[in-house]
Amino acid sequence: MSGSSTGSAGSTGSPRREAPEPLEGPVVGTIVGGTVIWFVLFLVQLPFYGWFSDHGHTWWIWTCLAGAGLGLIGIWYVRGRDAALKRAAATADETDPGDR
């Protein structure tokens, strides 16, 4: 495949742009909502375990439980991140009151 591009900006001649700022939103609420959905899906499928087992689909149930478990780790992480961002903002406000 001679003449194929590697995909880097330098080889195409297009100018490099600065990366956009990351989007911030209700991260904790989003993770909590997703975790609740995974856990509800687990609970809804649990009564049908026999059917899933007969058809070789028990992994669906365990995927939902894994999603809920990983969501709990995600909640712990994003709450800590959110608290750290708020502490950093408060520290910056305290140290630079004259920059406003």
Coordinates of C-alpha atoms in Angstrom, one line a residue:
M1 CA 0.0 0.0 0.0
S2 CA 2.4 2.7 -1.1
G3 CA 1.2 6.2 -0.8
S4 CA -1.1 5.6 2.1
S5 CA -1.3 8.2 4.8
T6 CA -0.2 7.5 8.4
G7 CA -2.9 9.9 9.7
S8 CA -0.6 12.4 11.4
A9 CA -1.2 16.1 10.9
G10 CA 2.3 16.6 9.6
S11 CA 1.9 14.2 6.6
T12 CA -1.4 15.7 5.5
G13 CA -0.2 19.3 5.6
S14 CA -3.1 20.5 7.7
P15 CA -2.3 22.9 10.5
R16 CA -2.3 21.6 14.1
R17 CA -5.0 22.9 16.4
E18 CA -5.0 23.2 20.1
A19 CA -7.0 20.6 21.9
P20 CA -10.4 21.8 23.2
E21 CA -11.0 22.1 26.9
P22 CA -12.6 19.0 28.4
L23 CA -16.3 19.2 28.9
E24 CA -17.4 19.3 32.5
G25 CA -20.9 18.4 33.6
P26 CA -22.8 16.5 36.3
V27 CA -20.3 13.7 36.3
V28 CA -21.2 12.2 39.7
G29 CA -24.9 12.2 38.8
T30 CA -24.2 10.5 35.4
I31 CA -22.1 7.8 37.0
V32 CA -24.7 7.2 39.8
G33 CA -27.5 7.0 37.2
G34 CA -25.5 4.5 35.1
T35 CA -24.7 2.4 38.1
V36 CA -28.4 2.3 39.1
I37 CA -29.4 1.3 35.6
W38 CA -26.9 -1.6 35.6
F39 CA -28.1 -2.8 39.0
V40 CA -31.8 -2.6 38.1
L41 CA -31.1 -4.6 34.9
F42 CA -29.3 -7.2 37.1
L43 CA -32.3 -7.4 39.4
V44 CA -34.8 -7.6 36.5
Q45 CA -33.0 -10.5 34.9
L46 CA -32.3 -12.4 38.1
P47 CA -35.8 -14.1 38.3
F48 CA -35.2 -15.5 34.8
Y49 CA -31.9 -17.1 35.6
G50 CA -33.1 -20.6 34.6
W51 CA -34.1 -19.4 31.1
F52 CA -30.8 -17.6 30.7
S53 CA -29.0 -20.7 31.8
D54 CA -30.9 -23.0 29.5
H55 CA -30.1 -20.8 26.5
G56 CA -26.4 -20.1 27.4
H57 CA -27.0 -16.4 28.2
T58 CA -26.1 -16.3 31.9
W59 CA -23.3 -13.9 31.0
W60 CA -26.0 -11.2 30.4
I61 CA -26.8 -11.3 34.2
W62 CA -23.2 -11.3 35.3
T63 CA -22.4 -8.4 32.9
C64 CA -25.1 -6.3 34.6
L65 CA -23.7 -7.2 38.0
A66 CA -20.1 -6.3 36.8
G67 CA -21.4 -3.0 35.4
A68 CA -23.0 -2.2 38.8
G69 CA -19.8 -3.1 40.7
L70 CA -17.6 -1.1 38.4
G71 CA -20.1 1.7 38.7
L72 CA -19.6 1.7 42.5
I73 CA -15.8 2.1 41.9
G74 CA -16.6 4.9 39.4
I75 CA -18.8 6.7 42.0
W76 CA -16.0 6.5 44.5
Y77 CA -13.5 7.9 42.0
V78 CA -15.6 10.8 40.6
R79 CA -16.7 11.9 44.1
G80 CA -13.0 12.1 45.1
R81 CA -12.1 13.9 41.8
D82 CA -15.0 16.4 42.3
A83 CA -13.9 17.1 45.9
A84 CA -10.3 17.6 44.8
L85 CA -11.3 20.0 42.0
K86 CA -13.4 22.0 44.5
R87 CA -10.5 22.1 47.0
A88 CA -8.1 23.3 44.3
A89 CA -10.5 26.0 43.3
A90 CA -11.0 27.1 46.9
T91 CA -7.2 27.2 47.4
A92 CA -6.7 29.2 44.2
D93 CA -9.4 31.7 45.4
E94 CA -7.8 32.1 48.8
T95 CA -4.2 32.6 47.5
D96 CA -5.1 35.0 44.7
P97 CA -7.9 37.4 46.0
G98 CA -6.4 40.4 44.2
D99 CA -6.6 38.9 40.7
R100 CA -10.3 39.6 40.3

